mmCIF file of N, CA, C and O in Angstrom:
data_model
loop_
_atom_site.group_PDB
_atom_site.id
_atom_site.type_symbol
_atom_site.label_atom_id
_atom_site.label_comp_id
_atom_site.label_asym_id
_atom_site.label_seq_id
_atom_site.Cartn_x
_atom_site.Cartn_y
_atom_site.Cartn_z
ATOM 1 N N UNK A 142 100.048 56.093 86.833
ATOM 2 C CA UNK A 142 99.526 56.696 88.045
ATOM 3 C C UNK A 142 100.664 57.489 88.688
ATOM 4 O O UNK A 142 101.782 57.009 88.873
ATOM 5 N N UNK A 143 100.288 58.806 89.037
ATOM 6 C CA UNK A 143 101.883 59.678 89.434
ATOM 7 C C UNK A 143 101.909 58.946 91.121
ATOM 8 O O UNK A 143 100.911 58.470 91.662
ATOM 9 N N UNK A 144 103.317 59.008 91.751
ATOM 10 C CA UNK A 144 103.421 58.836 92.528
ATOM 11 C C UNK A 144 102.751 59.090 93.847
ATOM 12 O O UNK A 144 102.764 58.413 94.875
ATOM 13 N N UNK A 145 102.017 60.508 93.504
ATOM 14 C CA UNK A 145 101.468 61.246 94.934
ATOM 15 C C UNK A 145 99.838 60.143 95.381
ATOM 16 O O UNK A 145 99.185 59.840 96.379
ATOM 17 N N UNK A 146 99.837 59.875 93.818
ATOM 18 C CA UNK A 146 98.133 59.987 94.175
ATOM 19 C C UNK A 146 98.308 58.210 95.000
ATOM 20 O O UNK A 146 97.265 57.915 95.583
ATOM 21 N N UNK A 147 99.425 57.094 95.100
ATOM 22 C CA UNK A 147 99.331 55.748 95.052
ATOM 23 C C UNK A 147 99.398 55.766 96.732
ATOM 24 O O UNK A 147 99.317 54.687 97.319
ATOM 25 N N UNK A 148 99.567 57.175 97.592
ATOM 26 C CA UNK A 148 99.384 56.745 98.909
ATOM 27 C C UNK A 148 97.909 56.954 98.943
ATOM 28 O O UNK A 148 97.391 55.866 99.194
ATOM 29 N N UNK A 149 96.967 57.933 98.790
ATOM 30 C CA UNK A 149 95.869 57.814 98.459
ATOM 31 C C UNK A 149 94.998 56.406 98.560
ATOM 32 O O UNK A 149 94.230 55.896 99.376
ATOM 33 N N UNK A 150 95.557 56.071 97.261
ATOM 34 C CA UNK A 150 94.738 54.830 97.020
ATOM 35 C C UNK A 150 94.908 53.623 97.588
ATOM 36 O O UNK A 150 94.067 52.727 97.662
ATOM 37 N N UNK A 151 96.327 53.617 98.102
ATOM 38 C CA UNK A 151 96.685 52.772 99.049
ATOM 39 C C UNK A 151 95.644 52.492 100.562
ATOM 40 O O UNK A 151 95.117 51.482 101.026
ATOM 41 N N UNK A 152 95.691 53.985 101.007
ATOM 42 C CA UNK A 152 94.826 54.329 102.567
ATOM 43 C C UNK A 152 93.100 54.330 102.376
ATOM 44 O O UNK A 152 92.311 54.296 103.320
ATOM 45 N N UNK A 153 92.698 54.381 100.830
ATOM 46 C CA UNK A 153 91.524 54.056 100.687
ATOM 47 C C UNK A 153 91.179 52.451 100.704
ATOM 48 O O UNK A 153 90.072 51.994 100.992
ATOM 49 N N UNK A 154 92.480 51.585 100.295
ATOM 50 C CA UNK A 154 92.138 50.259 100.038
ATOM 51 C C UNK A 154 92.164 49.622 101.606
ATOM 52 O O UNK A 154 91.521 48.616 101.904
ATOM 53 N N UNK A 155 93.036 50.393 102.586
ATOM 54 C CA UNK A 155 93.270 50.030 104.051
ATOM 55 C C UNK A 155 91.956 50.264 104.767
ATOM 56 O O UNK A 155 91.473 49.449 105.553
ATOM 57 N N UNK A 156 91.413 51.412 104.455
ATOM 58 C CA UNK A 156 89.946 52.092 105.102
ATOM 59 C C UNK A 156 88.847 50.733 104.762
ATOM 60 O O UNK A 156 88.020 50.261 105.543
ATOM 61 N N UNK A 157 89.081 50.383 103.630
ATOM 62 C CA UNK A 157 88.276 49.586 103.229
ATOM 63 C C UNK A 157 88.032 48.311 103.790
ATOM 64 O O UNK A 157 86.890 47.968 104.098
ATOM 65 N N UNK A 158 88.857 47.704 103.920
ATOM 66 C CA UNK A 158 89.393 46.557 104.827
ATOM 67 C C UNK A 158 88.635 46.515 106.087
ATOM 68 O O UNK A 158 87.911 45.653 106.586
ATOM 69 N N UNK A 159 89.062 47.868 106.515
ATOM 70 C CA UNK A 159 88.837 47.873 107.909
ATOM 71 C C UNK A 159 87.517 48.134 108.051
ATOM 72 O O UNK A 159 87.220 48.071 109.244
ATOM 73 N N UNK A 160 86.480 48.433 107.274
ATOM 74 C CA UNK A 160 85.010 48.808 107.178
ATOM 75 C C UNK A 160 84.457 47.076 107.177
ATOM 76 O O UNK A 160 84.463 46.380 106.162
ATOM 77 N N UNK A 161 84.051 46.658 108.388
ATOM 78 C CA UNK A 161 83.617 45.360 108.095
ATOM 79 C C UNK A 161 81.933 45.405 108.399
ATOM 80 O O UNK A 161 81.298 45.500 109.449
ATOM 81 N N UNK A 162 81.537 45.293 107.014
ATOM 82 C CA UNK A 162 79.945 45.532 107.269
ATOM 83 C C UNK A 162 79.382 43.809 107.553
ATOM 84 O O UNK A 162 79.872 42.837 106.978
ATOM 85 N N UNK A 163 78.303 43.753 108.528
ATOM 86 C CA UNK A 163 78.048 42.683 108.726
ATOM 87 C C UNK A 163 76.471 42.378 108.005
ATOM 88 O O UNK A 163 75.599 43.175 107.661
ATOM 89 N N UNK A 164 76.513 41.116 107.952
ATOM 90 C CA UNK A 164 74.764 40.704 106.983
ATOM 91 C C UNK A 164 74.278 40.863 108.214
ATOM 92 O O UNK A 164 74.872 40.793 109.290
ATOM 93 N N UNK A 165 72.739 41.163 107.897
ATOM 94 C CA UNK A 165 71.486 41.077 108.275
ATOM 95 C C UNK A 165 71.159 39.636 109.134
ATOM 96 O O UNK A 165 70.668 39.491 110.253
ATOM 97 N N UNK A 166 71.586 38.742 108.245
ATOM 98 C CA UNK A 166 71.401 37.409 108.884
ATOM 99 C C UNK A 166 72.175 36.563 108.994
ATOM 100 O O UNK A 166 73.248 37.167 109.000
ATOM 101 N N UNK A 167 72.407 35.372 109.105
ATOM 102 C CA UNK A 167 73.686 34.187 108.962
ATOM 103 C C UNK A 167 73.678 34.243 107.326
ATOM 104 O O UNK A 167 72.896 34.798 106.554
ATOM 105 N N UNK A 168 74.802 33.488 107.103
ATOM 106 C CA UNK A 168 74.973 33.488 105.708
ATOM 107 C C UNK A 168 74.378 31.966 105.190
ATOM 108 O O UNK A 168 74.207 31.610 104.023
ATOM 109 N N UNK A 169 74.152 31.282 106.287
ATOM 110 C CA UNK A 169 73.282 29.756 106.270
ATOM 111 C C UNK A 169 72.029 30.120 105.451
ATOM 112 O O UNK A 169 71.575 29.574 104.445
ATOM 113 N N UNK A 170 71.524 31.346 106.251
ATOM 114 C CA UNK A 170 70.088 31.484 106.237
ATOM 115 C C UNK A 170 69.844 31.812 104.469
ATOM 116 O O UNK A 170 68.921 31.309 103.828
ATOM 117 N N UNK A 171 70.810 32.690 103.926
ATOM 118 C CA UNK A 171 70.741 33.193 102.662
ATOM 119 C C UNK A 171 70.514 31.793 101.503
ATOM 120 O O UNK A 171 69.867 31.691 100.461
ATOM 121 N N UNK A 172 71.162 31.082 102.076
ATOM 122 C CA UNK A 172 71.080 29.568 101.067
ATOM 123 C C UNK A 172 70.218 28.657 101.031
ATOM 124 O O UNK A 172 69.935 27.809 100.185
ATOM 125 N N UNK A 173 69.457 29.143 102.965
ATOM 126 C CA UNK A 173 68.380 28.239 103.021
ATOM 127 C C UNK A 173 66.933 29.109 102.399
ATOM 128 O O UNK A 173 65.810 28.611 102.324
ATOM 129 N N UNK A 174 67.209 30.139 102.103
ATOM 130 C CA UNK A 174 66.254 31.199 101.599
ATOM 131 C C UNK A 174 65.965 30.639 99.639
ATOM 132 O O UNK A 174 65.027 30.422 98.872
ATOM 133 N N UNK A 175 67.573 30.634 99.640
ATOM 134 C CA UNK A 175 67.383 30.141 97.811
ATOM 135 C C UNK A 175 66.698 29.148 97.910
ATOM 136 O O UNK A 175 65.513 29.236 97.590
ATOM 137 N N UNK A 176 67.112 28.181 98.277
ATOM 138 C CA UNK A 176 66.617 26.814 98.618
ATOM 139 C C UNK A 176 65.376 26.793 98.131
ATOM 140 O O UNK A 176 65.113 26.501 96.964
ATOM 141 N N UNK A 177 64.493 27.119 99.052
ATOM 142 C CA UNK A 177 63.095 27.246 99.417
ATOM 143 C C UNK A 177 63.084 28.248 98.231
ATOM 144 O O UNK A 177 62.429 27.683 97.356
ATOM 145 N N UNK A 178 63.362 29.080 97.918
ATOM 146 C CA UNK A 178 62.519 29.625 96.344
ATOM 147 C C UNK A 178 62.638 28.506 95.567
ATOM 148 O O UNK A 178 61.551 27.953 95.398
ATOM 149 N N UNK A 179 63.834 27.817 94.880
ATOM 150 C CA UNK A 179 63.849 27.137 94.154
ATOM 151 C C UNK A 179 63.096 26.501 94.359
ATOM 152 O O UNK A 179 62.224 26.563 93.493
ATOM 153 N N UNK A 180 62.804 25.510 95.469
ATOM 154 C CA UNK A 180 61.954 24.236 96.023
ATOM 155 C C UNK A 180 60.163 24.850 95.254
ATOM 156 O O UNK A 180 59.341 24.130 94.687
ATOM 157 N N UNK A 181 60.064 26.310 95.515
ATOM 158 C CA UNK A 181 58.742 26.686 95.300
ATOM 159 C C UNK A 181 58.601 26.951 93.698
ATOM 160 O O UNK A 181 57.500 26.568 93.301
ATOM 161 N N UNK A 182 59.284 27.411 92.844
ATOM 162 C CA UNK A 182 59.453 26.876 91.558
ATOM 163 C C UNK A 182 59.551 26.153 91.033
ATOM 164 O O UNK A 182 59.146 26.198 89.871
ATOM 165 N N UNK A 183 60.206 24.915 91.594
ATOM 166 C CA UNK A 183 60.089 23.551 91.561
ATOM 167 C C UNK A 183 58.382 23.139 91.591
ATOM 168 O O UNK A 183 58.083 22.465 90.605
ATOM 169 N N UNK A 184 57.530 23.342 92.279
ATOM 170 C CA UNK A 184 56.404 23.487 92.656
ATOM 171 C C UNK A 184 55.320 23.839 91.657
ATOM 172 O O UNK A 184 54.251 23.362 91.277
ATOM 173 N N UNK A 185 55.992 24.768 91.435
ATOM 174 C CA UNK A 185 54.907 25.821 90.373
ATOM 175 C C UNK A 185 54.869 24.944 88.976
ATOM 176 O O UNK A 185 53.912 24.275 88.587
ATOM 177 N N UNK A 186 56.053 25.097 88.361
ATOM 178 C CA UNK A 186 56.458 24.164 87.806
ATOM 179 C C UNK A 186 55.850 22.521 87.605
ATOM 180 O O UNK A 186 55.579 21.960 86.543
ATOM 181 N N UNK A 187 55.762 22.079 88.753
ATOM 182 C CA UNK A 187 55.144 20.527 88.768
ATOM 183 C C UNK A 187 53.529 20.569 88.517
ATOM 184 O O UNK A 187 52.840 19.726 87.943
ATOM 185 N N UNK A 188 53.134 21.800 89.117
ATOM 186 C CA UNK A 188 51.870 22.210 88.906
ATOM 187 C C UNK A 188 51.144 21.932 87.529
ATOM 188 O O UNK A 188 50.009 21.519 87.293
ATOM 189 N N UNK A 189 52.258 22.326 86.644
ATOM 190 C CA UNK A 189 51.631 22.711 85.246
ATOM 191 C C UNK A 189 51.887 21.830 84.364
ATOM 192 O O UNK A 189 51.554 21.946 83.185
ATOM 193 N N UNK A 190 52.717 20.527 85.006
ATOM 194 C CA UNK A 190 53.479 19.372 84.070
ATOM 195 C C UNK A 190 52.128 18.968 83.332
ATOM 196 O O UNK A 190 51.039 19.209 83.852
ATOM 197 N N UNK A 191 52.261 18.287 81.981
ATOM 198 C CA UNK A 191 51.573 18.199 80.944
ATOM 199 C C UNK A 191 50.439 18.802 80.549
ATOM 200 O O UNK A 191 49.485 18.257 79.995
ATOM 201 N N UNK A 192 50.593 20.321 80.939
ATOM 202 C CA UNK A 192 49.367 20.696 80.718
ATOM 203 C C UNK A 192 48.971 20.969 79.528
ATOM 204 O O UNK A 192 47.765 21.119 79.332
ATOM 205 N N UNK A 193 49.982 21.103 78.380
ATOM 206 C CA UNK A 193 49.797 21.111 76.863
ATOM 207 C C UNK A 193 49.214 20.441 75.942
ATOM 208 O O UNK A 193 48.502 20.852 75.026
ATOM 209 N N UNK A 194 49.736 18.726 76.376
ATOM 210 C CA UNK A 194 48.656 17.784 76.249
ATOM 211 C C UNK A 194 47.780 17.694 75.971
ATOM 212 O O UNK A 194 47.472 17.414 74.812
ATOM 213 N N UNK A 195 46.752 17.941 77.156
ATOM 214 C CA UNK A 195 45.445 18.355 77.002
ATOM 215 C C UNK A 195 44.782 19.973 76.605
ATOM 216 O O UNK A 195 43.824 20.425 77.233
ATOM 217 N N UNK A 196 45.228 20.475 75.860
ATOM 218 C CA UNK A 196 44.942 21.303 74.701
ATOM 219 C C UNK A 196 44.487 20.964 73.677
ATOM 220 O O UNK A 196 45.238 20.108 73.211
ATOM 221 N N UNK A 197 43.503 21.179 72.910
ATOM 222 C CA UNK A 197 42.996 20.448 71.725
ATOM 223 C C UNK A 197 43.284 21.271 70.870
ATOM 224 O O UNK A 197 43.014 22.456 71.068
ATOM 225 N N UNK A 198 44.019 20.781 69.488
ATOM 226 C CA UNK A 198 44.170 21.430 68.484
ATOM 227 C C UNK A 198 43.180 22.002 67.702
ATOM 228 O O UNK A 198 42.006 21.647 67.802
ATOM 229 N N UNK A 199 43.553 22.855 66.933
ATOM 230 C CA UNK A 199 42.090 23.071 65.900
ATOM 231 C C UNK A 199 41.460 22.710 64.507
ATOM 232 O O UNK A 199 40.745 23.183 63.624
ATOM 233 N N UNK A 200 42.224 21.487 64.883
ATOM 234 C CA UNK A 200 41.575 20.389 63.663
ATOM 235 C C UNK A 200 41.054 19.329 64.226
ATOM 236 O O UNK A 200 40.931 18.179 63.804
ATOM 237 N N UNK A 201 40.720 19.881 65.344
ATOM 238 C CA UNK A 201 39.885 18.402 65.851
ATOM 239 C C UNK A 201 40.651 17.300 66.389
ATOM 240 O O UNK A 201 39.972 16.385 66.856
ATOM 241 N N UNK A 202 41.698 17.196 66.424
ATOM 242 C CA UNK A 202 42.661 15.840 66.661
ATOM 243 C C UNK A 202 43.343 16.016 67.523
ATOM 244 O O UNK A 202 44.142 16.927 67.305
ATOM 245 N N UNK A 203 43.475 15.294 69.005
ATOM 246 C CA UNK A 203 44.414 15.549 70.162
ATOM 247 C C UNK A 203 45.819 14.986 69.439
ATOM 248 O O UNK A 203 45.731 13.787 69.175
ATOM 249 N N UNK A 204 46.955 15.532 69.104
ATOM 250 C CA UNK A 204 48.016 14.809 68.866
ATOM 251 C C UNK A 204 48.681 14.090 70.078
ATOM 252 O O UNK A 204 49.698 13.428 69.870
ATOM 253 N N UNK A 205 48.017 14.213 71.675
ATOM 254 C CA UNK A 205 48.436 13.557 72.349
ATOM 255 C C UNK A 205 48.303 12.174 72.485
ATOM 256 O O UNK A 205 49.123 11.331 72.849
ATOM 257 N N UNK A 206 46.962 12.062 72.079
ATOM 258 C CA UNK A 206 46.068 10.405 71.568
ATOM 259 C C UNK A 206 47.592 9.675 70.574
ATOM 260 O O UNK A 206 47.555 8.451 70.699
ATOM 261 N N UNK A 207 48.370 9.961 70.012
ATOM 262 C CA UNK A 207 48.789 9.007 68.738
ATOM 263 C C UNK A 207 50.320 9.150 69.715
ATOM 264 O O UNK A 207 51.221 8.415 69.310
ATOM 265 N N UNK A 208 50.641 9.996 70.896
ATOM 266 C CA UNK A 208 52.046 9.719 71.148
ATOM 267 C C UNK A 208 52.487 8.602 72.279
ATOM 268 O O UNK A 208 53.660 8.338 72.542
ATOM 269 N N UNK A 209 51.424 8.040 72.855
ATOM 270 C CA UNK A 209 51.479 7.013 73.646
ATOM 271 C C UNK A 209 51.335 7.917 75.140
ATOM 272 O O UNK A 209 51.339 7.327 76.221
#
């Protein structure tokens, strides 16, 4: 990097600094946001627990009947 250009990049990295953009919301809120998706996938999810099970094969035979 030639010498001229490292004040440059220097006063861009200072500008930068000093640009303090703020969130939209608390940063609490962002985690309590995941949260609650996960929690609702969690959900969806529980919704559908064994639903394979009860699928009947096409030979006639639940293989769920013989797995206890």
């Amino acid at each position: 990097m030639p010498a001229s250009a490292l004040p440059v990049v220097l006063t861009g990295l200072v500008s930068a600094e000093e640009q303090h953009q703020s969130l939209p919301m608390p940063p609490l809120a962002y985690g309590l946001i995941a949260f609650a998706a996960f929690l609702l996938g969690l959900g969806v999810l529980w919704t559908f627990r064994n639903t394979a099970a009860k699928i009947p094969t096409k030979g006639g035979s639940n293989d769920a009947e013989f797995h206890g």
